[in-house]
Short mmCIF file of N, CA and C in Angstrom, two decimals:
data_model
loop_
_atom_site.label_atom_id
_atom_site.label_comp_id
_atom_site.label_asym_id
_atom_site.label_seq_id
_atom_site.Cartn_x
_atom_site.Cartn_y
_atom_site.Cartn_z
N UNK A 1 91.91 -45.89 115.84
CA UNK A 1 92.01 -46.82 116.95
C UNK A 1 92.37 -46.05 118.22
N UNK A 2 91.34 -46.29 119.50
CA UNK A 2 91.83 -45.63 120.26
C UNK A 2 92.75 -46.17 121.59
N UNK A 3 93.79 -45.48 121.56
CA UNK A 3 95.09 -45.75 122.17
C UNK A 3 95.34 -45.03 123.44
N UNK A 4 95.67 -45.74 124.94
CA UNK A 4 95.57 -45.17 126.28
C UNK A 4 97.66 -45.19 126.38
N UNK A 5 98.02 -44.45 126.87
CA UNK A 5 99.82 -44.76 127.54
C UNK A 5 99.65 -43.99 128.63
N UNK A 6 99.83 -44.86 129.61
CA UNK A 6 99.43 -44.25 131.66
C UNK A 6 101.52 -44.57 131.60
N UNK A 7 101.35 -43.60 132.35
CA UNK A 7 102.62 -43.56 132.86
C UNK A 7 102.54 -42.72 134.25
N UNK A 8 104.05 -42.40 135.11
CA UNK A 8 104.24 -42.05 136.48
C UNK A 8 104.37 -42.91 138.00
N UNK A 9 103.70 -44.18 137.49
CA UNK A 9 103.87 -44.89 138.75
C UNK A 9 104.82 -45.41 138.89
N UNK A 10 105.05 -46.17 139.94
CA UNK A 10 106.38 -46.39 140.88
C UNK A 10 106.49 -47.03 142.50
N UNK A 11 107.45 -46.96 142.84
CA UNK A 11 107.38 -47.53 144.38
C UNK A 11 107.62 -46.42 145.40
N UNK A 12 106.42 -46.02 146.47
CA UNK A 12 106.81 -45.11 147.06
C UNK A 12 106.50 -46.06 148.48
N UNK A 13 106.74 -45.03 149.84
CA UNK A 13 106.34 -45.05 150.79
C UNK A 13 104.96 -44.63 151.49
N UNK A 14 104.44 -45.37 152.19
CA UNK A 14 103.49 -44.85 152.77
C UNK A 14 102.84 -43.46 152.96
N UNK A 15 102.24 -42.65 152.69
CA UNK A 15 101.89 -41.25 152.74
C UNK A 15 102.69 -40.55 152.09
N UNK A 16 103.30 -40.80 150.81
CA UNK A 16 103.88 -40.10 149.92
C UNK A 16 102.88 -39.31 148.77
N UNK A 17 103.54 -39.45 147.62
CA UNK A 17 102.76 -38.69 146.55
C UNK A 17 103.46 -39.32 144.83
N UNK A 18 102.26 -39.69 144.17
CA UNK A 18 102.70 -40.03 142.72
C UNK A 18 101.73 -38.94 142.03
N UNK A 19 102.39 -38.81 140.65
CA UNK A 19 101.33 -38.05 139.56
C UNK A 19 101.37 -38.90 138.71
N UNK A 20 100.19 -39.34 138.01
CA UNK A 20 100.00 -40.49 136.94
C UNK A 20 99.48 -39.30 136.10
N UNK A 21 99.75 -39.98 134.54
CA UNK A 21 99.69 -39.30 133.17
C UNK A 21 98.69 -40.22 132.76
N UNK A 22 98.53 -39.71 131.30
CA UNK A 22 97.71 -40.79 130.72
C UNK A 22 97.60 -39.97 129.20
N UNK A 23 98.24 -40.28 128.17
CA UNK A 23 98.11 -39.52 126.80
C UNK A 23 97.18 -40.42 126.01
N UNK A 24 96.22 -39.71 125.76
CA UNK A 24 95.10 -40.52 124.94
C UNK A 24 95.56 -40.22 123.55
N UNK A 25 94.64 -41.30 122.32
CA UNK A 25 94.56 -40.61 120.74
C UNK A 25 93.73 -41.81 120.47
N UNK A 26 93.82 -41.24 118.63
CA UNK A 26 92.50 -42.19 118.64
C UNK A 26 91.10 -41.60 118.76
N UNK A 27 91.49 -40.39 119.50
CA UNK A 27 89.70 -40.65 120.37
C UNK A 27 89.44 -39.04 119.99
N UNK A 28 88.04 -38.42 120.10
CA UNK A 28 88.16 -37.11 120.02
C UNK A 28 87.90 -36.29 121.50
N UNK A 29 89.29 -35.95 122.02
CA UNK A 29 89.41 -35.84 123.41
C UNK A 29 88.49 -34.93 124.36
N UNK A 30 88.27 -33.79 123.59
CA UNK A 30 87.62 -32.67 124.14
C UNK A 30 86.34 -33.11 124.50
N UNK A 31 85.29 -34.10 123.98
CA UNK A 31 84.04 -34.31 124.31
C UNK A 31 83.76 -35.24 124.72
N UNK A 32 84.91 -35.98 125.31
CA UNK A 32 84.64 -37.53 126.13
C UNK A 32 85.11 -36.81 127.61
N UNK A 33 84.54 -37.61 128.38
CA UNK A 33 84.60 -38.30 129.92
C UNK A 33 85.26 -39.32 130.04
N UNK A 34 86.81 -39.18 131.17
CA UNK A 34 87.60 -40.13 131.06
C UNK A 34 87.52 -40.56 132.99
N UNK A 35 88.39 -41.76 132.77
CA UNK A 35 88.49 -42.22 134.49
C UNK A 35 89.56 -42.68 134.58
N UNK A 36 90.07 -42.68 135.46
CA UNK A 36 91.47 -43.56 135.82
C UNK A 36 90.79 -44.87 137.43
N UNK A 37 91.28 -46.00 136.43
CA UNK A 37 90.55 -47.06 136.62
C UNK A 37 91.97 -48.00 137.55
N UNK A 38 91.74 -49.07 138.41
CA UNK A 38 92.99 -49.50 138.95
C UNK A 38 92.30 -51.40 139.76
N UNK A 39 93.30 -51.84 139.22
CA UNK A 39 93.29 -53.58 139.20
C UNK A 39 94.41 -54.17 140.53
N UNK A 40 94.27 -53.92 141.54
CA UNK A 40 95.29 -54.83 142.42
C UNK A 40 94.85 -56.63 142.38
N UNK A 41 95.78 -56.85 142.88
CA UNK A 41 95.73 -58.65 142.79
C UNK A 41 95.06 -59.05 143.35
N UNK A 42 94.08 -60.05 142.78
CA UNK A 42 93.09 -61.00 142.27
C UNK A 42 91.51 -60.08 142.75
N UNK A 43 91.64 -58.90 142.76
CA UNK A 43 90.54 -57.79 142.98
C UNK A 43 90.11 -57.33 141.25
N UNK A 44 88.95 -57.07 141.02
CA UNK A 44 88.41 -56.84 139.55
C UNK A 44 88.78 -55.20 139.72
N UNK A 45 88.63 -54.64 138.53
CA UNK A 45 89.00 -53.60 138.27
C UNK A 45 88.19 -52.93 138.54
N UNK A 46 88.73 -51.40 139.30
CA UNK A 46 87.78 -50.37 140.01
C UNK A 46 87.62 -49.01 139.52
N UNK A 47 86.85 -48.31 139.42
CA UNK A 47 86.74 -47.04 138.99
C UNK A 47 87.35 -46.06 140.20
N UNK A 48 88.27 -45.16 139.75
CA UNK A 48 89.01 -44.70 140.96
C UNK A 48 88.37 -43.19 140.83
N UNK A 49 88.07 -42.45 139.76
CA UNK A 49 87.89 -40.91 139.74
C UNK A 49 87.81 -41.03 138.49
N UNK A 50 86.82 -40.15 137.83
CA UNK A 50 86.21 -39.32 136.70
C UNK A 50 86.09 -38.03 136.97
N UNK A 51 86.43 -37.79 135.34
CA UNK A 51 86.34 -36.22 134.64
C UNK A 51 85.75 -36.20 133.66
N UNK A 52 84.43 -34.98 133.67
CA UNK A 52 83.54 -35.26 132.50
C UNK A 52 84.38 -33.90 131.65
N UNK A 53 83.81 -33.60 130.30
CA UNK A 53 84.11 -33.18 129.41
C UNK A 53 84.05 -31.43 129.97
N UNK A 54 83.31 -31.38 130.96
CA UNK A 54 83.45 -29.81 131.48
C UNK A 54 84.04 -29.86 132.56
N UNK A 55 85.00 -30.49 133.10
CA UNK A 55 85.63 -30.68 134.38
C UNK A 55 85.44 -31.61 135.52
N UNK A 56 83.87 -31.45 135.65
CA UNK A 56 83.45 -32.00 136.78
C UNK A 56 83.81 -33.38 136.98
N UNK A 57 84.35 -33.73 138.80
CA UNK A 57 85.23 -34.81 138.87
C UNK A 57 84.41 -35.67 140.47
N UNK A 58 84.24 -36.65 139.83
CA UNK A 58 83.97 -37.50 141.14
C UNK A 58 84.90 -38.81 141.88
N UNK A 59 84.79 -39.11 142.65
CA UNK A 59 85.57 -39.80 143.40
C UNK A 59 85.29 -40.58 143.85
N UNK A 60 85.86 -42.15 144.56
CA UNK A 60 85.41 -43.09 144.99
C UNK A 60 85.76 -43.12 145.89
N UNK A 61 84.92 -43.24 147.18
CA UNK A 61 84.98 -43.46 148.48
C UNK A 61 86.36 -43.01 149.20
N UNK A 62 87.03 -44.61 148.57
CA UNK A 62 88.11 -44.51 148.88
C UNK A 62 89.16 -44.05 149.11
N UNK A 63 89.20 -42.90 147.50
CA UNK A 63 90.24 -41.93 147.57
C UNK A 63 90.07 -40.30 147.83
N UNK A 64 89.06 -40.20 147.91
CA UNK A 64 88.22 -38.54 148.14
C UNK A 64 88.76 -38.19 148.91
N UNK A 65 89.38 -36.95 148.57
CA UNK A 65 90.54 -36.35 149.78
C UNK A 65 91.87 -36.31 149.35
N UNK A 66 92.12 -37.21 148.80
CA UNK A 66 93.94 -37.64 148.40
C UNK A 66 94.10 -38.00 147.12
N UNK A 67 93.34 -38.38 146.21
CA UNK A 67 93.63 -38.11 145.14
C UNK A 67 92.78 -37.24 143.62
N UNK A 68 93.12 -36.30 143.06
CA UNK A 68 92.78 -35.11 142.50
C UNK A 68 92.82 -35.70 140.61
N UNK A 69 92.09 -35.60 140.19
CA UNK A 69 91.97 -35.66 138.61
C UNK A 69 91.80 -34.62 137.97
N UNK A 70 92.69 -34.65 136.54
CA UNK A 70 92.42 -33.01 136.10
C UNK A 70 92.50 -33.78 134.49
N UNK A 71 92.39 -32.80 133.57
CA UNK A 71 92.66 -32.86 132.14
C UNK A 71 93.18 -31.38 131.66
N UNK A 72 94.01 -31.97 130.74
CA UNK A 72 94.68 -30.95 129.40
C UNK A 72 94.34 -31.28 127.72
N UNK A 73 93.17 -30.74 127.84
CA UNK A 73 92.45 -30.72 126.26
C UNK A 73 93.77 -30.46 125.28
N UNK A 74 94.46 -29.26 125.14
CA UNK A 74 95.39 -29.63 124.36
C UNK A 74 96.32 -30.37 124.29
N UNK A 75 96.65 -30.62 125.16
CA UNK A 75 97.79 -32.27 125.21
C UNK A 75 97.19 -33.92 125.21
N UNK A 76 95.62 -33.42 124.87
CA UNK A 76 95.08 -34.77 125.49
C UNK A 76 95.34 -35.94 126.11
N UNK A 77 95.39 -35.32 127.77
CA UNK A 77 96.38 -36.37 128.70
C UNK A 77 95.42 -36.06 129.93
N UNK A 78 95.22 -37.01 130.48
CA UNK A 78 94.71 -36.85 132.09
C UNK A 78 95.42 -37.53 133.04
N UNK A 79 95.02 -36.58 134.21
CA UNK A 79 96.19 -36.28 135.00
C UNK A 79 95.52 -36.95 136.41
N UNK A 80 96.43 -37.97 137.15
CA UNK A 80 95.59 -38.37 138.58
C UNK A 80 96.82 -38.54 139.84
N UNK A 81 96.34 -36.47 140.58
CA UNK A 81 97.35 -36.70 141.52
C UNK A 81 97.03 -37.25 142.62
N UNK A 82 97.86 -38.26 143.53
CA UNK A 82 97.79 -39.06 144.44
C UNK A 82 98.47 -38.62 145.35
N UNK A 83 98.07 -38.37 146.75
CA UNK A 83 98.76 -37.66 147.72
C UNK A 83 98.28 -38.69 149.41
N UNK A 84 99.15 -38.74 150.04
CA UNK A 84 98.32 -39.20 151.34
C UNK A 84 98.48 -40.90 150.90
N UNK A 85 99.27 -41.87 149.93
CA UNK A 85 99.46 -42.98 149.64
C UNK A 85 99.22 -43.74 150.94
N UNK A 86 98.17 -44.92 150.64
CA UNK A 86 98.41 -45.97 151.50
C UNK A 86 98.52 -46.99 150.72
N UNK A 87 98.73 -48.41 151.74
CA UNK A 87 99.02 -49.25 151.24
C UNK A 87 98.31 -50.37 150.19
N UNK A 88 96.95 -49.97 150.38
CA UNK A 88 95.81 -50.55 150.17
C UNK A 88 95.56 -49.76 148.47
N UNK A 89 96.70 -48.56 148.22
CA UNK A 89 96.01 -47.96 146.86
C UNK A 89 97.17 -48.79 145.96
N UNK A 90 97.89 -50.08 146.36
CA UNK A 90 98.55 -50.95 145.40
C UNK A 90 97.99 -51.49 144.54
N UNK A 91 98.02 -50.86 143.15
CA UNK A 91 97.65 -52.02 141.85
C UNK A 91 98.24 -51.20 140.56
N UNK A 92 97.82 -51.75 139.80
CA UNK A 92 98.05 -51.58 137.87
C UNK A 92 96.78 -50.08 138.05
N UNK A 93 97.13 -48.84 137.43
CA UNK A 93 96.20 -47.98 137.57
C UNK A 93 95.94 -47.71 135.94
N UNK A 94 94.97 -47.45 135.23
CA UNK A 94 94.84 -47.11 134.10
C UNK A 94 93.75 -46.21 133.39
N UNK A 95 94.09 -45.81 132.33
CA UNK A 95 92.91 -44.53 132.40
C UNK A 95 91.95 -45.17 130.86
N UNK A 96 90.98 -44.74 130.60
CA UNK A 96 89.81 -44.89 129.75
C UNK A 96 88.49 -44.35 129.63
N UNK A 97 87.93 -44.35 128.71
CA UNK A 97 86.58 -43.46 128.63
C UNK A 97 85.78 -43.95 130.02
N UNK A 98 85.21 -42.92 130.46
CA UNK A 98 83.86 -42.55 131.68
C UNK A 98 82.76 -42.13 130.92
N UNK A 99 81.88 -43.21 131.27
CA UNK A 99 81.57 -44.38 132.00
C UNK A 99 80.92 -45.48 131.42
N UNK A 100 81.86 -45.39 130.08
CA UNK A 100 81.61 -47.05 129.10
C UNK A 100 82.90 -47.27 128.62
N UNK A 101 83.69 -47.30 129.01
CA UNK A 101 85.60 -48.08 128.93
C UNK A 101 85.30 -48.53 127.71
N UNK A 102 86.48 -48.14 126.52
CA UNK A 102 86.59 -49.04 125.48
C UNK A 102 87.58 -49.92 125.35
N UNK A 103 87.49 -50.58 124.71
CA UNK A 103 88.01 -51.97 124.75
C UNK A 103 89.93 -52.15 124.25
N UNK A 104 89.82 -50.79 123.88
CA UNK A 104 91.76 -50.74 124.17
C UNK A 104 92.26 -49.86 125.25
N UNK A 105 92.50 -50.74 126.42
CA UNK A 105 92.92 -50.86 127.20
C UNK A 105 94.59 -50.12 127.33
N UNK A 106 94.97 -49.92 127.93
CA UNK A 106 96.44 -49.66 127.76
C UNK A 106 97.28 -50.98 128.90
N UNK A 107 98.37 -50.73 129.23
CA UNK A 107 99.36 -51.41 129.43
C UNK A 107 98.88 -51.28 131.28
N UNK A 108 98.84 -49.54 131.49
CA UNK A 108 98.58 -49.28 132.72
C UNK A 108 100.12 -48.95 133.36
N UNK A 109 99.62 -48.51 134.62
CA UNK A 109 101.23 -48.10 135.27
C UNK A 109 101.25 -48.61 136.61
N UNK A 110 102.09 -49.24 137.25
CA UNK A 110 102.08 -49.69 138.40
C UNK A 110 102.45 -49.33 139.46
N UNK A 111 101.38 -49.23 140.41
CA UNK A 111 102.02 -47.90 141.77
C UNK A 111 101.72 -49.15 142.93
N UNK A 112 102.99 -48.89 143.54
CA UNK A 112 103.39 -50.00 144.82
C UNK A 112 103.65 -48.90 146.07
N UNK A 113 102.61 -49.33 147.05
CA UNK A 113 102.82 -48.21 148.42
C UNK A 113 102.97 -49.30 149.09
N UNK A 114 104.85 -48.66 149.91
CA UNK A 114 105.21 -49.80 151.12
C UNK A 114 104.73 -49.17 152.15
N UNK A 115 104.50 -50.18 153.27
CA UNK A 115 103.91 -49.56 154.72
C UNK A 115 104.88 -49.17 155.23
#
């Protein structure tokens, strides 16, 4: 069964900095493509940044520039640093396979940027 735990978020200030985690299992880590995905209120859930299985990382509009995705094959955990926080990057952030999400979901971690 495959199992997501996002952790790191929190309440910061405007143009600060969070590092979100994300320990996968369950899954066989080294040859999947993962994303860290993020749900603010009453907005559907967005694809924020992907990492394919050889590194390569793309970005959404939005955050290109300020926030950085990485992976650790042996810890199987991906990593989404956030730098340059605005207020608008408020929601539930969560990570899952790129670019067909499976259906266990995790809990997610919640990052609140005050203006």
């Amino acid at each position: 069964q495959v199992q997501f735990v996002e952790s790191g978020g929190g309440l910061v200030q405007a143009g600060g900095s969070l590092r979100l985690s994300c320990a996968a299992s369950g899954i066989m880590f080294r040859i999947n493509a993962f994303g860290w995905y993020r749900q603010a209120p009453g907005k559907q859930r967005e694809l924020v940044a992907s990492i394919s299985q050889f590194g390569i990382t793309n970005y959404a509009d939005s955050v290109q520039g300020r926030f950085t995705i990485s992976r650790d094959n042996a810890k199987n955990t991906v990593f989404l640093q956030m730098n340059s926080l605005k207020p608008e990057d408020t929601a539930i952030y969560f990570c899952n396979v790129f670019p067909s999400p499976t259906t266990g979901w995790g809990q997610g971690t919640q990052v609140t940027v005050s203006s």
